mmCIF file with all atom_site columns, C-alpha atoms in Angstrom:
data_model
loop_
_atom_site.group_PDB
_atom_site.id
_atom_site.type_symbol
_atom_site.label_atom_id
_atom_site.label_alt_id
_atom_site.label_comp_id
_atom_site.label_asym_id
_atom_site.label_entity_id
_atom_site.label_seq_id
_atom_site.pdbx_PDB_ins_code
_atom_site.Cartn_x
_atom_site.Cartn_y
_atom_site.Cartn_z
_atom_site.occupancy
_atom_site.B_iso_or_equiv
_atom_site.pdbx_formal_charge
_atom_site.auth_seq_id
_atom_site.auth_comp_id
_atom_site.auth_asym_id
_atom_site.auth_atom_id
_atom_site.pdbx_PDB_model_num
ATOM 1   C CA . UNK A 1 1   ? 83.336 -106.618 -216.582 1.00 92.00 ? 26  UNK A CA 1
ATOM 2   C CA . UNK A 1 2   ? 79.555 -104.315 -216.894 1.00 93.00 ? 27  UNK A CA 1
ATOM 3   C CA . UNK A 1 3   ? 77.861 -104.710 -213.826 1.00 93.00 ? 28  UNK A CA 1
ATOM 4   C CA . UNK A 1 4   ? 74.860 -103.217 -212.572 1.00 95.00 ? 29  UNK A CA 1
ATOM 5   C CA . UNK A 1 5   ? 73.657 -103.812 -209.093 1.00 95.00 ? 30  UNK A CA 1
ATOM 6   C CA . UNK A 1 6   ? 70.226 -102.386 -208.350 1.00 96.00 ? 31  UNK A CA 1
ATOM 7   C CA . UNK A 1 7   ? 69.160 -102.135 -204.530 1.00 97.00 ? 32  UNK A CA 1
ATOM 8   C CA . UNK A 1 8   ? 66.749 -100.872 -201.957 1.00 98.00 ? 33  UNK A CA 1
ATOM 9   C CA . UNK A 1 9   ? 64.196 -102.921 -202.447 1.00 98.00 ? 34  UNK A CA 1
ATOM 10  C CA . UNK A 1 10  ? 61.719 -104.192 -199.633 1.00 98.00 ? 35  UNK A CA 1
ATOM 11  C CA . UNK A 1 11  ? 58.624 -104.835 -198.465 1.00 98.00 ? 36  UNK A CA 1
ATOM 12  C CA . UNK A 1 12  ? 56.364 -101.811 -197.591 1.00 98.00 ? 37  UNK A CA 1
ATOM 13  C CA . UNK A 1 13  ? 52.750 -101.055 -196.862 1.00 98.00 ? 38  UNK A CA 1
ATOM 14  C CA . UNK A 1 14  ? 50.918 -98.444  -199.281 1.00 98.00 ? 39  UNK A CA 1
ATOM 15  C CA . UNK A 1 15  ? 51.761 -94.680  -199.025 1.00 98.00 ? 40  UNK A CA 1
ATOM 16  C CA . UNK A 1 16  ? 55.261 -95.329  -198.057 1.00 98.00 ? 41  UNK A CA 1
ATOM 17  C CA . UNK A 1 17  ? 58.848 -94.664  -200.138 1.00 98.00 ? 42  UNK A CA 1
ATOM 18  C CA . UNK A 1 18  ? 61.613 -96.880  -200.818 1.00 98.00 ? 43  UNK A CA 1
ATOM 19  C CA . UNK A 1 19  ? 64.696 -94.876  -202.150 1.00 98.00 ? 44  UNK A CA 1
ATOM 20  C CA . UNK A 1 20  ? 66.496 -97.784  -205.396 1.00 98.00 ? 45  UNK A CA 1
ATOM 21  C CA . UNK A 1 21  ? 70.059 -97.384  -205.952 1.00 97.00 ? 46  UNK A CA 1
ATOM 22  C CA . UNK A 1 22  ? 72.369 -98.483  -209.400 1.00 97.00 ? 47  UNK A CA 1
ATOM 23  C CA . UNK A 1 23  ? 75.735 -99.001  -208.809 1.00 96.00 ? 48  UNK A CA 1
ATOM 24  C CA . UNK A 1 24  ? 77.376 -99.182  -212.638 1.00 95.00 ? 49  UNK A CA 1
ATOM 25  C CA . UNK A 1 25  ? 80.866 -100.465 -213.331 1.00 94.00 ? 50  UNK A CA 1
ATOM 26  C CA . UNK A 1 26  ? 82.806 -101.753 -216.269 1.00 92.00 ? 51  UNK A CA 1
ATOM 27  C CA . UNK A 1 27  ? 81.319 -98.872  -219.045 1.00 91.00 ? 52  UNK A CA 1
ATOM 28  C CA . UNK A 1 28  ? 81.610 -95.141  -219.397 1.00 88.00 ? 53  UNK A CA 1
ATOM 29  C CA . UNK A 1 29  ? 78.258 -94.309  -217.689 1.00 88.00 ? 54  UNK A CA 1
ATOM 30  C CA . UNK A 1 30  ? 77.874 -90.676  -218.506 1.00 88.00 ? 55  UNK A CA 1
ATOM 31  C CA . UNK A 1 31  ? 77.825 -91.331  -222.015 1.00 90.00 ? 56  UNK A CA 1
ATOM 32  C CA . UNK A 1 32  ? 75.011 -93.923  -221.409 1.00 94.00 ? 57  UNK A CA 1
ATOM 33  C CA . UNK A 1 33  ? 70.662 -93.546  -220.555 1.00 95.00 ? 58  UNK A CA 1
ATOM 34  C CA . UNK A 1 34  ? 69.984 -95.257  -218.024 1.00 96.00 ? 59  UNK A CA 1
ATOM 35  C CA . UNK A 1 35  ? 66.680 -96.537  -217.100 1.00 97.00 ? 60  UNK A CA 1
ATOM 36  C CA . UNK A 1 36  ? 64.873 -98.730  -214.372 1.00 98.00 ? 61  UNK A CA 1
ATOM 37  C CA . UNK A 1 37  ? 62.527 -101.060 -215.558 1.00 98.00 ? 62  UNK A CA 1
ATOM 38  C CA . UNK A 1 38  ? 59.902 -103.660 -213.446 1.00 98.00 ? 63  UNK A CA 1
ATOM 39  C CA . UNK A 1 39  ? 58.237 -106.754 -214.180 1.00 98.00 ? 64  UNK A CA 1
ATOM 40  C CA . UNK A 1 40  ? 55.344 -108.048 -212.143 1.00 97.00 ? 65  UNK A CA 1
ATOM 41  C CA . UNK A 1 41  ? 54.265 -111.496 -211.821 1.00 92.00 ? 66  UNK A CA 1
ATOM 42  C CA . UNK A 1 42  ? 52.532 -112.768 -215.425 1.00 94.00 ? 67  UNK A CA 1
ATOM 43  C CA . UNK A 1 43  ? 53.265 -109.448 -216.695 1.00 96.00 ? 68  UNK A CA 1
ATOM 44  C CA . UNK A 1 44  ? 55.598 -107.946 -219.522 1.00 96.00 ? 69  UNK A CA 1
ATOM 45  C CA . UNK A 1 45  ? 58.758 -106.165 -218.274 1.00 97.00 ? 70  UNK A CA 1
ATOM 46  C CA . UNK A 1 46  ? 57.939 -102.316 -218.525 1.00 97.00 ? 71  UNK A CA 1
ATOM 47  C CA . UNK A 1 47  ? 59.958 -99.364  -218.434 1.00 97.00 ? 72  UNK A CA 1
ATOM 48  C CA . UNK A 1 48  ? 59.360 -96.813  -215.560 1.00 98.00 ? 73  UNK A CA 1
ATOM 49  C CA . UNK A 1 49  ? 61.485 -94.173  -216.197 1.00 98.00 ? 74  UNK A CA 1
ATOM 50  C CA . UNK A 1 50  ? 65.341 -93.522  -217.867 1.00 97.00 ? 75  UNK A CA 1
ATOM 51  C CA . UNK A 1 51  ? 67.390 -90.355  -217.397 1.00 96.00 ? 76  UNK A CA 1
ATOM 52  C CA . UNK A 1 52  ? 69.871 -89.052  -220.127 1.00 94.00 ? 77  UNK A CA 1
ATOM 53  C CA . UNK A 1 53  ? 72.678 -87.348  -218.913 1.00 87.00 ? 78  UNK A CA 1
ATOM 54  C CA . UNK A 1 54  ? 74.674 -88.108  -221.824 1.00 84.00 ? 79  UNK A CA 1
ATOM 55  C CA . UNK A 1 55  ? 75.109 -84.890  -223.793 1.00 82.00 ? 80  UNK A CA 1
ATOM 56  C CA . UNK A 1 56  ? 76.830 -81.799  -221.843 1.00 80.00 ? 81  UNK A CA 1
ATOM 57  C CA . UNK A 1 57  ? 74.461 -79.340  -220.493 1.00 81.00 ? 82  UNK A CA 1
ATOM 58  C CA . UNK A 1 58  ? 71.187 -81.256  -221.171 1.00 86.00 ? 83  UNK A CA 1
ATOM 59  C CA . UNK A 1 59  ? 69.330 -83.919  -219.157 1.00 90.00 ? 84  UNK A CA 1
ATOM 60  C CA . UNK A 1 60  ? 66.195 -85.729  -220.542 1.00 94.00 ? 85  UNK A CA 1
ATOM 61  C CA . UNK A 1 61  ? 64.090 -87.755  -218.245 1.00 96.00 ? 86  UNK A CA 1
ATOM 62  C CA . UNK A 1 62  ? 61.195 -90.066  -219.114 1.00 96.00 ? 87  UNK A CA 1
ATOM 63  C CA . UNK A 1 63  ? 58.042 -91.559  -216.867 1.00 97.00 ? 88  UNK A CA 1
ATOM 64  C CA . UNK A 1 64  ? 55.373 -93.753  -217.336 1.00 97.00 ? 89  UNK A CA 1
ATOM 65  C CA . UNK A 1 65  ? 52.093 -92.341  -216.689 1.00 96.00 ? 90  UNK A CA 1
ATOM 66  C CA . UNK A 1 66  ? 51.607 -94.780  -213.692 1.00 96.00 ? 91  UNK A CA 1
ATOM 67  C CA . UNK A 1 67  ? 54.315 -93.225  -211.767 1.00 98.00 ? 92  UNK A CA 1
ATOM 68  C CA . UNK A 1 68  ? 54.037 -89.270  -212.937 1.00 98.00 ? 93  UNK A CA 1
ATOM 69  C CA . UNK A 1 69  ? 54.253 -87.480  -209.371 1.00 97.00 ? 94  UNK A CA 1
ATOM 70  C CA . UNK A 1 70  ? 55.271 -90.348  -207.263 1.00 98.00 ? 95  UNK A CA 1
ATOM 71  C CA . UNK A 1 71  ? 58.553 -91.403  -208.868 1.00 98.00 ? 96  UNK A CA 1
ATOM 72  C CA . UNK A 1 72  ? 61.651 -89.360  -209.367 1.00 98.00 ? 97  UNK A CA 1
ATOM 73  C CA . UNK A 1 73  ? 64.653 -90.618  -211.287 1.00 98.00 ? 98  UNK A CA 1
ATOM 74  C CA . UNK A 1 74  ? 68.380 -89.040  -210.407 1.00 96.00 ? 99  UNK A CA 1
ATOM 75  C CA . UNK A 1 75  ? 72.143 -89.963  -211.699 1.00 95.00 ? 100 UNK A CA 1
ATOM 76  C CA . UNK A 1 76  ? 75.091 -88.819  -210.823 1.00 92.00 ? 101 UNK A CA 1
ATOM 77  C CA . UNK A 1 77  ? 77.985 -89.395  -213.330 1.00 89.00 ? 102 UNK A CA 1
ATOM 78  C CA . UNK A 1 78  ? 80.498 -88.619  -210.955 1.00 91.00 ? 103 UNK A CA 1
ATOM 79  C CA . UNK A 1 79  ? 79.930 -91.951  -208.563 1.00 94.00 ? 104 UNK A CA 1
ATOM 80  C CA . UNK A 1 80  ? 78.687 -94.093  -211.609 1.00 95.00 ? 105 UNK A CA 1
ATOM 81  C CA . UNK A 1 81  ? 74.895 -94.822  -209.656 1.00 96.00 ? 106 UNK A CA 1
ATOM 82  C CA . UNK A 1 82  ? 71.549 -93.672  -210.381 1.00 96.00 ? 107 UNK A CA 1
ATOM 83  C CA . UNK A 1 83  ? 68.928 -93.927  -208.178 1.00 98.00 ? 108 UNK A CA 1
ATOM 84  C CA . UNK A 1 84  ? 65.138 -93.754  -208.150 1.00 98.00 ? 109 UNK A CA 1
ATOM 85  C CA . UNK A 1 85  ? 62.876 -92.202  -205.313 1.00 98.00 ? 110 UNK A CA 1
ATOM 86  C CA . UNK A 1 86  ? 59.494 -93.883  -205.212 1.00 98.00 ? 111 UNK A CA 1
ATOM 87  C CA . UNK A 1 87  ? 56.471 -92.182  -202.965 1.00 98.00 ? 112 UNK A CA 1
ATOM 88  C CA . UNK A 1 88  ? 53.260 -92.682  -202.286 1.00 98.00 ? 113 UNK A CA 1
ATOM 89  C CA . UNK A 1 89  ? 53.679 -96.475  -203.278 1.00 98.00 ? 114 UNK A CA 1
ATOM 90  C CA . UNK A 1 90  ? 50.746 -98.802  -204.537 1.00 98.00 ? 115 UNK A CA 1
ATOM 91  C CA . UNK A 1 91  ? 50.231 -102.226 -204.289 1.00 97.00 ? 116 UNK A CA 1
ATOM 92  C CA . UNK A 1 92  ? 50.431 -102.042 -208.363 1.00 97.00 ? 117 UNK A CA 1
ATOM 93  C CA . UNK A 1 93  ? 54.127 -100.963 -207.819 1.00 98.00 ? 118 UNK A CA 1
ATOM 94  C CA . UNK A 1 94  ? 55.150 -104.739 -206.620 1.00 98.00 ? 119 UNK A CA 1
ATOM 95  C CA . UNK A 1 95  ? 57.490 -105.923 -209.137 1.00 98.00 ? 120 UNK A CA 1
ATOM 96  C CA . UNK A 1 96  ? 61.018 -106.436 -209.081 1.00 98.00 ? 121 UNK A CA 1
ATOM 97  C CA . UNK A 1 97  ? 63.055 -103.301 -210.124 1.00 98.00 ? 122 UNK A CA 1
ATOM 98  C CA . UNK A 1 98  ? 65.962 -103.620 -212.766 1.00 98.00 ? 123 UNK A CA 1
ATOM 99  C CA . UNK A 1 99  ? 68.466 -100.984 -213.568 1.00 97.00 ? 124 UNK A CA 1
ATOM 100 C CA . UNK A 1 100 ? 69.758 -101.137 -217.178 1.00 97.00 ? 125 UNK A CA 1
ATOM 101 C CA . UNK A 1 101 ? 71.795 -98.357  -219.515 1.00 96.00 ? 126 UNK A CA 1
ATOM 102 C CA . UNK A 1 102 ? 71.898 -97.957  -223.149 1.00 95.00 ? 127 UNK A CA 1
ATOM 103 C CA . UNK A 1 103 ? 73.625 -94.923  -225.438 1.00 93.00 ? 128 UNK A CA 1
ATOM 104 C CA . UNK A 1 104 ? 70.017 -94.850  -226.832 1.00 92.00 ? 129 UNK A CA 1
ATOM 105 C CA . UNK A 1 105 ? 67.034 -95.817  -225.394 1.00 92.00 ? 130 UNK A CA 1
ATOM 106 C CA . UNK A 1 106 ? 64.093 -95.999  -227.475 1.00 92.00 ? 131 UNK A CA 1
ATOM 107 C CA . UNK A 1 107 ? 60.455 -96.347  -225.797 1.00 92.00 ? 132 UNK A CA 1
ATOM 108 C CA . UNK A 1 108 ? 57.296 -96.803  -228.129 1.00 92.00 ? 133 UNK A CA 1
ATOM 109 C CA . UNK A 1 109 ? 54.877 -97.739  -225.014 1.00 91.00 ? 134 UNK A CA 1
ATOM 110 C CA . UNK A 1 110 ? 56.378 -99.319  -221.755 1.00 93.00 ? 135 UNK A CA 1
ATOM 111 C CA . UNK A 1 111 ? 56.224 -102.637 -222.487 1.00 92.00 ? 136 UNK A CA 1
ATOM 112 C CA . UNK A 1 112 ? 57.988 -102.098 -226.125 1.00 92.00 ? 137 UNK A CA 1
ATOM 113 C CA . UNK A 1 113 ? 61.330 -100.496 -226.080 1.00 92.00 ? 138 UNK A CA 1
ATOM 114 C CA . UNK A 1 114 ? 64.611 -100.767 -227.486 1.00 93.00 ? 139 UNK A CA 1
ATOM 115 C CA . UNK A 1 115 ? 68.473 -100.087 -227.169 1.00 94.00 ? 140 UNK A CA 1
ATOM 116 C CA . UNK A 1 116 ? 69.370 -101.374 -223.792 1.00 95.00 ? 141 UNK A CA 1
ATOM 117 C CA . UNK A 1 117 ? 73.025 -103.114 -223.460 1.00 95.00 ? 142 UNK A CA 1
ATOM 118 C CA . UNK A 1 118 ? 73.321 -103.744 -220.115 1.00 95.00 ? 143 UNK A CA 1
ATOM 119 C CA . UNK A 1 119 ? 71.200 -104.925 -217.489 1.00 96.00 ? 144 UNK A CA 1
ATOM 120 C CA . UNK A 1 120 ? 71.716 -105.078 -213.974 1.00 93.00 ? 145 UNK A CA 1
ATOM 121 C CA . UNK A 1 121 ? 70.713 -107.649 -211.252 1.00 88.00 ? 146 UNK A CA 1
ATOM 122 C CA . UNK A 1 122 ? 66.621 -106.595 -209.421 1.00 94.00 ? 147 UNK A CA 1
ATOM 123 C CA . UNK A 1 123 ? 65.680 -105.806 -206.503 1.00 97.00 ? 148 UNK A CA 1
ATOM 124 C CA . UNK A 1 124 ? 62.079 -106.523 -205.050 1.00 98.00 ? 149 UNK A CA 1
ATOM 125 C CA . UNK A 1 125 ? 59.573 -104.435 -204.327 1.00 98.00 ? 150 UNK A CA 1
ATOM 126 C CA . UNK A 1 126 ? 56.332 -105.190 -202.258 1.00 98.00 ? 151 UNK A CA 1
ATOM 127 C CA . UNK A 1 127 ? 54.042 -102.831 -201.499 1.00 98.00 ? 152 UNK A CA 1
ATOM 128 C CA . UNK A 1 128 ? 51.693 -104.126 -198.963 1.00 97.00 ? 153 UNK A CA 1
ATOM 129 C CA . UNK A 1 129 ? 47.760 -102.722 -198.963 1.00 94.00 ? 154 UNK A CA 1
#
């Protein structure tokens, strides 16, 4: 069984971190991207950032403009989890966080992207002005 549990969520007040953890199972993760997306209240589900581990001796990482600087995506194919390090938090951050994985992952603008398989549960984020 794929599962994907995302965590590390909480409620925080602006200019402070919250550290999100993915904890895959069930699929060969180091062959797979894997991303963390959020979706906001009346708002599209965006990407935020994916990390591709998945070829030997190369990593590829992605961001969204929003969170250039602030954000920084890790994985470690050893223990199956990613994780993503969020500082200097807005109130624009509140959403709740999904992991997800793909072999490809495919992103034309944040809200339009393509080749996820799996998604994992969210976790909420509140950031507090």
């Amino acid at each position: 069984e794929v599962q994907l549990q995302a965590s590390g969520g909480g409620l925080v007040q602006a200019g402070e971190s919250l550290r999100l953890s993915c904890k895959a199972s069930g699929f060969t993760f180091a062959d797979h991207v894997v991303a963390w997306f959020r979706e906001a209240p009346g708002k599209k589900r965006e990407v935020v950032s994916y990390i591709d581990r998945s070829k030997i001796d190369s990593t590829k990482i992605y961001y969204i403009d929003d969170v250039k600087g602030r954000f920084t995506i890790s994985s470690d194919n050893a223990k199956n989890t990613a994780h993503l390090q969020m500082n200097n938090l807005k109130p624009e951050d509140t959403a709740v966080y999904y992991c997800a994985a793909g072999r490809v992952i495919e992103v034309i603008i944040p809200t339009l992207w393509g080749g996820i398989e799996y998604w994992g549960s969210g976790t909420q984020v509140t950031v507090s002005s």
